[in-house]
Short mmCIF file of C-alpha atoms in Angstrom, two decimals:
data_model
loop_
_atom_site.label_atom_id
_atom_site.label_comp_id
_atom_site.label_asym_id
_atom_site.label_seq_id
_atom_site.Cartn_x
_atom_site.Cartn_y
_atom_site.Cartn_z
CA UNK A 1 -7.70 -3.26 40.66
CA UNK A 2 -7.70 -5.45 37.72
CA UNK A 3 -7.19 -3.58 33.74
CA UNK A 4 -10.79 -3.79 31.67
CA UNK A 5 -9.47 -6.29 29.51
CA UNK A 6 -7.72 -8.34 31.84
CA UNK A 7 -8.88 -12.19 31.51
CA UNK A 8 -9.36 -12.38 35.25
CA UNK A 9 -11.64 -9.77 35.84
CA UNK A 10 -13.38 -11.66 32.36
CA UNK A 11 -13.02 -15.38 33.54
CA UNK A 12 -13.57 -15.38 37.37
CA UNK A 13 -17.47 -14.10 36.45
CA UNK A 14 -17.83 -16.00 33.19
CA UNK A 15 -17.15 -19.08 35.03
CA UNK A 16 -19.39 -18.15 38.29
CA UNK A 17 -22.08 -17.37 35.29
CA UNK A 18 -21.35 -20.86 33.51
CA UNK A 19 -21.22 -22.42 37.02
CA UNK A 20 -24.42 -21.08 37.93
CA UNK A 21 -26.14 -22.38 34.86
CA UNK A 22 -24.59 -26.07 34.81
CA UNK A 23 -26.11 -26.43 38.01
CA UNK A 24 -29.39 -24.94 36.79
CA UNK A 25 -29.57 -27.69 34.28
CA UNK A 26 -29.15 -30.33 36.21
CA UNK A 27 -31.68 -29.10 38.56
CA UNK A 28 -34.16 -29.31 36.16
CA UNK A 29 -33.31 -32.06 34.44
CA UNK A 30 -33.46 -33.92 38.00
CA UNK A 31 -37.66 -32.40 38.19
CA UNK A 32 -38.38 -32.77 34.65
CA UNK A 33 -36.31 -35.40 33.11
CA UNK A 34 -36.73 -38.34 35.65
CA UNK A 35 -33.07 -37.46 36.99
CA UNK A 36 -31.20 -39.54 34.32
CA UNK A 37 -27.67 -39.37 34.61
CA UNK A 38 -27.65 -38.79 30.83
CA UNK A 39 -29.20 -35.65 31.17
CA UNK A 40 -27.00 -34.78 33.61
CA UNK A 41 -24.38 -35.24 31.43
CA UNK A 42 -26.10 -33.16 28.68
CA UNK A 43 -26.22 -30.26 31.29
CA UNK A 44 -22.81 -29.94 32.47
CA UNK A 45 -21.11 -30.65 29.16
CA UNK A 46 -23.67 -28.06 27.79
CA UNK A 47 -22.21 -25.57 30.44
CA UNK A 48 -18.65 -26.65 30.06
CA UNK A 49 -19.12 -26.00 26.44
CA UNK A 50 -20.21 -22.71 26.39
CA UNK A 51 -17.43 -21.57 28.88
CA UNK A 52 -14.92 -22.50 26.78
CA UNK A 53 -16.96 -21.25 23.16
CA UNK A 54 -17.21 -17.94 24.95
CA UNK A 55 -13.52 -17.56 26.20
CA UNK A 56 -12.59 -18.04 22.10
CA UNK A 57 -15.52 -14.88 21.33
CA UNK A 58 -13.79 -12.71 23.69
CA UNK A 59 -10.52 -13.55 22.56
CA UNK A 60 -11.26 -14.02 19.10
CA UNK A 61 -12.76 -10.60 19.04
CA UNK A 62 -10.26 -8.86 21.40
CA UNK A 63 -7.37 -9.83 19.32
CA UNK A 64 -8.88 -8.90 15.85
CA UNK A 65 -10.56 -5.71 17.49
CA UNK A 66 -13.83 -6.02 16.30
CA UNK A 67 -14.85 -3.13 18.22
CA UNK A 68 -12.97 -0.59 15.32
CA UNK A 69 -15.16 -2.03 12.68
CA UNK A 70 -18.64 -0.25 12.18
CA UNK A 71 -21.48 -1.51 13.61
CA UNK A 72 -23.29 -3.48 10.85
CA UNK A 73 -20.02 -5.39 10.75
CA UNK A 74 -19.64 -5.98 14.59
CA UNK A 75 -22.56 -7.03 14.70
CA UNK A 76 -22.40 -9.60 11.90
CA UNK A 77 -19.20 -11.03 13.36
CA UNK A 78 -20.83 -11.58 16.86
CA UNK A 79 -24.27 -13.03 15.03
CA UNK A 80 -21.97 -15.45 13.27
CA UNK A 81 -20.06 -16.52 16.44
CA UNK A 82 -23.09 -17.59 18.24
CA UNK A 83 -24.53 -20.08 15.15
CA UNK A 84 -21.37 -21.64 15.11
CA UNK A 85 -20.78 -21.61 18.80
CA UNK A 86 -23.91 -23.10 19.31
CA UNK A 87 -23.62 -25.67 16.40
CA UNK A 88 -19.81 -26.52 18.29
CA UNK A 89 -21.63 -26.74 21.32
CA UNK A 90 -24.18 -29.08 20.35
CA UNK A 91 -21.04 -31.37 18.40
CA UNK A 92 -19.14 -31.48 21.85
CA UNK A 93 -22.27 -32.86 23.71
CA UNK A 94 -23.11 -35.19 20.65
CA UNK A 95 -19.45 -36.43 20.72
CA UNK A 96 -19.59 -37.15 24.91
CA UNK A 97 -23.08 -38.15 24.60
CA UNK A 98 -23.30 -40.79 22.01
CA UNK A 99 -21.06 -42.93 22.93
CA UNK A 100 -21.61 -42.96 26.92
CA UNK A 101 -25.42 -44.04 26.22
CA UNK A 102 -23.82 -46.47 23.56
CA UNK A 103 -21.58 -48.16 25.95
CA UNK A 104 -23.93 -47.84 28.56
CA UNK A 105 -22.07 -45.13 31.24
CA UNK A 106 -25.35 -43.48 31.28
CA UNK A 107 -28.63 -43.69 30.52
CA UNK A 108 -31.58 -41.55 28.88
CA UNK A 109 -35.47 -42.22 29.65
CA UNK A 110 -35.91 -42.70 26.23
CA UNK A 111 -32.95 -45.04 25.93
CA UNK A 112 -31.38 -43.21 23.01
CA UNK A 113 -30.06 -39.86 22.09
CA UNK A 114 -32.80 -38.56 19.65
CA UNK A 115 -31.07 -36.80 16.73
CA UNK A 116 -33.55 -36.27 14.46
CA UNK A 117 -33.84 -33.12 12.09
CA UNK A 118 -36.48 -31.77 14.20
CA UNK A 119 -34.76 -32.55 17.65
CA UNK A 120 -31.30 -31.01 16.47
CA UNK A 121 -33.02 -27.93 15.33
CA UNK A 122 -34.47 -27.22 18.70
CA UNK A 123 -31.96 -28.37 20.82
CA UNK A 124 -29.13 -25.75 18.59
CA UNK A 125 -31.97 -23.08 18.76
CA UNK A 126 -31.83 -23.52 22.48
CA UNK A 127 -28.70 -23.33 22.85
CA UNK A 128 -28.19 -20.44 20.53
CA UNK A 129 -30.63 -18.28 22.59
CA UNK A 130 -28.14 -19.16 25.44
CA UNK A 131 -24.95 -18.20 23.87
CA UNK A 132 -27.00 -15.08 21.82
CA UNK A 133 -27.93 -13.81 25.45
CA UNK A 134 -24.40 -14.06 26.56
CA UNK A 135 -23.17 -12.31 24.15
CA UNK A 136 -25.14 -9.63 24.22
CA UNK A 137 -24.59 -8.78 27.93
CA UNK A 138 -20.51 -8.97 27.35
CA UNK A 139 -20.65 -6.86 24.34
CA UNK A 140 -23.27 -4.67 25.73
CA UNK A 141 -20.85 -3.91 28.78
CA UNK A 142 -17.48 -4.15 26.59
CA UNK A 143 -18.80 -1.21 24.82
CA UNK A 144 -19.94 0.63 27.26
CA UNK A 145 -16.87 0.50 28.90
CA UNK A 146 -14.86 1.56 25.84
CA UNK A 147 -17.50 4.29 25.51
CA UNK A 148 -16.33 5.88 28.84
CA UNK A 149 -12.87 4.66 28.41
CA UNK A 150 -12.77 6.99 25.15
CA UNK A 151 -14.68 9.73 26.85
CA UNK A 152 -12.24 9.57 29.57
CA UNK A 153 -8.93 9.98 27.42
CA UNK A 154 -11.01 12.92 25.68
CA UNK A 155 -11.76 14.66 28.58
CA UNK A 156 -7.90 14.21 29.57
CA UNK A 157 -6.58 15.43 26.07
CA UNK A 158 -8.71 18.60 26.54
CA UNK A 159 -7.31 18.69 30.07
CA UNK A 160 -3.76 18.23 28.62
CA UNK A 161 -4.57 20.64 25.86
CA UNK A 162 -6.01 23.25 28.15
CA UNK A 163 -3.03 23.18 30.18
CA UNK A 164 -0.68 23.54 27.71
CA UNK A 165 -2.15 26.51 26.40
CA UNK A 166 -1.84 27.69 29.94
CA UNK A 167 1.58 27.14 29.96
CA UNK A 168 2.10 28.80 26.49
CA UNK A 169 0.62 31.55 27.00
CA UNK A 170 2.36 32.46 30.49
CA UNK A 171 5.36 31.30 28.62
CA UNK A 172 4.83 34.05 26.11
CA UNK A 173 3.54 36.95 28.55
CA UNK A 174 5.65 36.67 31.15
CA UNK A 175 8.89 36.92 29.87
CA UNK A 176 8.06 40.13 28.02
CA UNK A 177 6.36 41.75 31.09
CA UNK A 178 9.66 40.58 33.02
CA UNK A 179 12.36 41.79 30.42
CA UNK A 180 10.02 45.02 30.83
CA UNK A 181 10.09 45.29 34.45
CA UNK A 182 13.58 44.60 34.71
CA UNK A 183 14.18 47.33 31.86
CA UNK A 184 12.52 49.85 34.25
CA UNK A 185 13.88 48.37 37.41
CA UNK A 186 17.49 48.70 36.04
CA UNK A 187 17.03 52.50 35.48
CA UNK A 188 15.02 53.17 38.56
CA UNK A 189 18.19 51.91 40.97
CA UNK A 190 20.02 55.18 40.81
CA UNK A 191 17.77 57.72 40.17
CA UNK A 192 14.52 56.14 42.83
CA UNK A 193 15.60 53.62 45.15
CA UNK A 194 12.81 53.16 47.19
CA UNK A 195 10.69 53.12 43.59
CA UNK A 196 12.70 50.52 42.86
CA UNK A 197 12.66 48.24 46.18
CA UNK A 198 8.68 48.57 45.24
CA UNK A 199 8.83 47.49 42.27
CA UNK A 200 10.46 44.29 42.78
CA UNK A 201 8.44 43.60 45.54
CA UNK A 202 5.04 44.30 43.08
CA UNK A 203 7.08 42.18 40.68
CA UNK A 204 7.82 39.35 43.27
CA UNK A 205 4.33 38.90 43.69
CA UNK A 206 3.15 38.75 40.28
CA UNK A 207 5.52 36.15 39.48
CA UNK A 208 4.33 34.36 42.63
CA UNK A 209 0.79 35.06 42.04
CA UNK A 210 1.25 33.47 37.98
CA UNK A 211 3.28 30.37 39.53
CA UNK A 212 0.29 29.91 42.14
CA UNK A 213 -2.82 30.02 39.19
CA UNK A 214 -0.81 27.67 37.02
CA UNK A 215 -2.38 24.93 38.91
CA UNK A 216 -5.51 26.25 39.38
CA UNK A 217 -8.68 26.97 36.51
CA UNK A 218 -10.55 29.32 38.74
CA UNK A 219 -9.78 32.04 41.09
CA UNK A 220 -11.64 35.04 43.02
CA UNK A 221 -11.95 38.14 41.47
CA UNK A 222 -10.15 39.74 44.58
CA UNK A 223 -7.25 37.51 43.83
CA UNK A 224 -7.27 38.82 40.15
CA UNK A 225 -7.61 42.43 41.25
CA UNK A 226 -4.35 41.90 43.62
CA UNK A 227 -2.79 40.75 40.23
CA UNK A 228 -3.80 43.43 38.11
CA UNK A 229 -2.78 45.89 40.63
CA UNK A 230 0.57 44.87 40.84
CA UNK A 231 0.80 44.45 37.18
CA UNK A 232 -0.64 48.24 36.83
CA UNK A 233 1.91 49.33 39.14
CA UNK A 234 4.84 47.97 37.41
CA UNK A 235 3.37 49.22 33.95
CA UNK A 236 3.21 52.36 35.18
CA UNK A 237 6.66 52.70 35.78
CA UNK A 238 7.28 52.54 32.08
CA UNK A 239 3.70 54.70 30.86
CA UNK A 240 3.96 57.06 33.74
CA UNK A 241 1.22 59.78 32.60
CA UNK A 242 -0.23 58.31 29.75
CA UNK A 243 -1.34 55.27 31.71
CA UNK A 244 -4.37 56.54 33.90
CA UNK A 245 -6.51 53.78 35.74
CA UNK A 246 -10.14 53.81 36.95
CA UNK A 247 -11.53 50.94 38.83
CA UNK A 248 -15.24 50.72 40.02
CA UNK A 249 -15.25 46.68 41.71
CA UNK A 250 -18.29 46.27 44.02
CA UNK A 251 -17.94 44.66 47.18
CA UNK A 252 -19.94 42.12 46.70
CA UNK A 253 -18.44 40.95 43.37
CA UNK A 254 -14.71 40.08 45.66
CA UNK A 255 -15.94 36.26 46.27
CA UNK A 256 -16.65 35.83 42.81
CA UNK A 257 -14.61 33.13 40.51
CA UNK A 258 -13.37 33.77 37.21
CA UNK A 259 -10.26 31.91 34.50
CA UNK A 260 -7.32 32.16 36.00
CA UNK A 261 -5.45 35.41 34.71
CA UNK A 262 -8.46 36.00 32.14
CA UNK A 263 -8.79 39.74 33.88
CA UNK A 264 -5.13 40.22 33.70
CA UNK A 265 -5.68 39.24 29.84
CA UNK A 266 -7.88 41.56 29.20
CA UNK A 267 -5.91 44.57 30.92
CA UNK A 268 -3.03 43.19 29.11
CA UNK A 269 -4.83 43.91 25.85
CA UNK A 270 -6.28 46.91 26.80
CA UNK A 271 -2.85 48.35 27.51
CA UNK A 272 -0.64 46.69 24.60
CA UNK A 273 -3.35 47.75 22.26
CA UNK A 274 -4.79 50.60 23.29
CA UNK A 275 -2.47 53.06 26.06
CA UNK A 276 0.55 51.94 24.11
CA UNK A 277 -0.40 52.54 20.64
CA UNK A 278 -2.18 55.78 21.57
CA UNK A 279 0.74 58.89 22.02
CA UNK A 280 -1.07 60.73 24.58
CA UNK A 281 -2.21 57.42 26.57
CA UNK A 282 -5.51 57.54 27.96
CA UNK A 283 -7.80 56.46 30.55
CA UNK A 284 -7.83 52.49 31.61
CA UNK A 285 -11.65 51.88 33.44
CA UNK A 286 -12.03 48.59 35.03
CA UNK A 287 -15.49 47.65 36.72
CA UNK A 288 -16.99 44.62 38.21
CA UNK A 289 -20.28 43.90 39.46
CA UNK A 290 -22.29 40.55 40.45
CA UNK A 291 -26.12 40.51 39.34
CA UNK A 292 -28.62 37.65 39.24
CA UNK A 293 -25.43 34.91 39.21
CA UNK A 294 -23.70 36.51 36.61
CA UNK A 295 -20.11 38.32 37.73
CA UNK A 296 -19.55 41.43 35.12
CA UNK A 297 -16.46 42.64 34.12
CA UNK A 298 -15.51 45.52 31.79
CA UNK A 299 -12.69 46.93 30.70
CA UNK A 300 -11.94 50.16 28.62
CA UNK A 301 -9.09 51.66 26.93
CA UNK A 302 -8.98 53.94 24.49
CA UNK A 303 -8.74 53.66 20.56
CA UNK A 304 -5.06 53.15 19.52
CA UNK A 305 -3.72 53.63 15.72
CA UNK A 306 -3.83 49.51 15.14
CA UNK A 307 -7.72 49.61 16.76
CA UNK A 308 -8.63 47.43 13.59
CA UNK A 309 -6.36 44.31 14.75
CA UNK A 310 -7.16 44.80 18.66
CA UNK A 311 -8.32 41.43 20.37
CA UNK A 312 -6.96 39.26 18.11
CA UNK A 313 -4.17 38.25 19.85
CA UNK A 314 -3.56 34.37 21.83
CA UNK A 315 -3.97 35.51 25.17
CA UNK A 316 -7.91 36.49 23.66
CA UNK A 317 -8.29 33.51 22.07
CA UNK A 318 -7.02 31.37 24.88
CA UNK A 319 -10.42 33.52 26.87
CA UNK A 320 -12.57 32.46 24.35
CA UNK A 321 -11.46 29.12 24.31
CA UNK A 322 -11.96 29.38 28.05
CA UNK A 323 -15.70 30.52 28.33
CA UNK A 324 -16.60 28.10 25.20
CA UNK A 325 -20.35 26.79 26.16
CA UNK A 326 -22.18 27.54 29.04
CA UNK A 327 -18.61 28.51 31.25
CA UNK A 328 -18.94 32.70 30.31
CA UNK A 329 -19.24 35.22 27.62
CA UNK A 330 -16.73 37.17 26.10
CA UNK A 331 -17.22 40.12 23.90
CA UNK A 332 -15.12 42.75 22.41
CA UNK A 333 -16.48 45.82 20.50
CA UNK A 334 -15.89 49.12 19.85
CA UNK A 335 -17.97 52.28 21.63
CA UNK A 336 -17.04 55.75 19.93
CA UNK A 337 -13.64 56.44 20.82
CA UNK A 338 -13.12 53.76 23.17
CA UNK A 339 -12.34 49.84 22.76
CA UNK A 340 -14.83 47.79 25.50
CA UNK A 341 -13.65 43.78 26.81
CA UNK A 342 -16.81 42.80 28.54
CA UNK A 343 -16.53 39.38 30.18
CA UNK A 344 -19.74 37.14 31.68
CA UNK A 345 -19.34 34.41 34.11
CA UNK A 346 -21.93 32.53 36.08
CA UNK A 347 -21.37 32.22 39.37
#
C-alpha cells in the first residue's frame, strides 16, 4: 500500500487522467478540425503540458504546505497557480506550434496559428477551465484525506490518552491495595493459616483479573462483581466488623457491560471515604438492575468525617472521563446520612 503523499500513488492516475484527455483532443480535433496534424499537435502538447504544470502544483504546494495556511490564502495560492499554469501552458504550445507550421512539419486548415487578442483569450480561458477543474478534484481529495488523516491521529491520541490513564490509575491503586493485602497477609500466617491461603488466592485473582481488563474498555457486570468480591474479601481482613456489605444484583443485569474496573472504583471510594473515615464503619449496599437498556448501579456507604472532599479523587474522575457523552452517567450526591455513587450505562 502506497503512503498518501507518495508521487506514485499521485502520478500513475495523473498521467492515466492526462492520457485520457490527450487522446480526447485529438479525437475531436480529427471530427471537428478536418484532422490536421497541427491540431493534433495542439492536443497532445496541450496534454503533455498540463501533466507536467500539475506535477509542479502538487509539489509546489506539498513542499511549502499550503494546506497549514487558512483558507482564503489556500485558496488564493491554488487560483494563482492555474492563471499562470494555463498562461505556461498556452507558451509551451505557442513555442512547439509556431515554428512547426512555419517550417512546414504540420499544417493548420487555416494555414496559420491565429494569435490574435481575442483567440489567445479564449484559447487560455479554455485551458484554464481545464487546469481549474483539475485542481479542484486533487485539492478537494488532498483535503479530505488530511481531514481523516487528522481525525485519525485524534482518535489515536485519545486512545493513547485513555490508556494511559488506565495505566495510571492501576498504577496508583494497586500497589496500595497490595502493600495492604500483604500487610494483613503477613499477620494472618501465624495466627489463621487457612485465612491466609484464602487470601492470597482472593488476591491472586484480583491481580489477574486487573492484568486481564488492562486490555479491555468493557466488561460484564458479573466479571466486575467477581472483582469486587474478591476485593471485599481482602478488605475485610483489615475492617473486619466495621466493613458490612449488602448486595442486591438482579439476574438479569449479569450480561450487562460496563468500564473496566469503574464498579471496583466506586467501591473503592465508598470504602476509602466512607467505612474508613467513619470509627464505627458502617453498612456498604451495592445494587444493580437493567431497565429499558439502561444497566443501574448504586453504591452506598456511609458519611465519613472528610464527607465534604468525597468523590473527588482520580479514580472518579478517570469514571467521568469514561462516561463523557452519550457512553453513561455518573452521579455522586449525598442522601441524609449516607454518600450515594449511582452509575448509568446503556446497554
Amino acid at each position: 500500500m502506497h503512503e498518501p503523499n507518495s508521487p506514485l500513488r499521485f502520478w500513475l492516475p495523473n498521467t492515466t487522467a492526462w492520457a485520457a484527455y490527450a487522446l480526447l483532443n485529438v479525437f475531436l480535433m480529427a471530427q471537428f478540425g478536418g484532422a490536421s496534424s497541427g491540431g493534433m499537435l495542439i492536443g497532445v502538447t496541450l496534454a503533455v503540458a498540463l501533466w507536467a504544470i500539475s506535477g509542479v502544483l502538487r509539489w509546489r504546494a506539498l513542499s511549502r504546505h499550503w494546506w497549514d495556511d487558512p483558507a482564503p490564502v489556500l485558496l488564493s495560492k491554488l487560483a494563482a497557480s492555474v492563471v499562470l499554469g494555463a498562461l505556461l501552458a498556452q507558451g509551451v504550445i505557442a513555442a512547439v506550434l509556431v515554428p512547426s507550421v512555419r517550417n512546414g512539419w504540420v499544417q493548420l486548415p487555416a494555414g496559420a496559428a491565429d494569435y490574435s487578442v481575442g483567440a489567445s483569450i479564449g484559447y487560455w480561458l479554455n485551458t484554464a477551465i481545464v487546469l481549474a477543474l483539475w485542481t479542484g478534484v486533487w485539492a478537494g481529495l488532498h483535503s479530505m484525506r488530511r481531514a481523516r488523516q487528522a481525525q485519525l491521529a485524534q482518535l489515536r491520541a485519545e486512545a493513547a490518552h485513555s490508556a494511559l490513564e488506565r495505566d495510571a490509575l492501576r498504577a496508583r491503586l494497586n500497589p496500595h491495595f497490595v502493600f495492604n493485602a500483604l500487610n494483613n497477609l503477613r499477620a494472618l500466617i501465624h495466627e489463621d493459616p487457612e485465612r491466609a491461603r484464602e487470601m492470597v488466592t482472593r488476591l491472586s485473582r484480583t491481580l489477574r483479573h486487573a492484568l486481564e481488563h488492562s486490555s479491555a474498555t468493557r466488561v460484564t457486570l458479573a466479571e466486575e462483581i467477581a472483582v469486587v468480591d474478591d476485593y471485599l474479601a481482602i478488605e475485610a481482613v483489615h475492617y473486619e466488623q466495621r466493613l458490612r456489605v449488602v448486595k442486591d444484583v438482579s439476574a438479569d443485569s449479569a450480561a450487562a457491560l460496563l468500564p473496566a474496573m469503574a464498579l471496583q472504583l466506586l467501591v473503592e471510594n465508598a470504602i476509602k471515604h466512607g467505612i474508613a473515615v467513619t470509627p464505627s464503619g458502617g453498612e456498604l449496599r451495592i445494587a444493580a438492575r437493567q431497565q429499558d437498556g439502561v444497566l443501574h448501579i448504586s453504591v452506598e456507604n456511609p458519611l465519613g468525617v472528610a464527607a465534604d472532599t468525597a468523590g473527588h479523587g482520580v479514580g472518579l474522575a478517570y469514571l467521568r472521563a469514561q462516561l463523557d457523552g452519550n457512553s453513561g452517567r455518573f452521579e455522586l450526591r449525598r442522601e441524609g446520612d449516607r454518600m450515594r455513587a449511582v452509575l448509568e450505562v446503556p446497554q
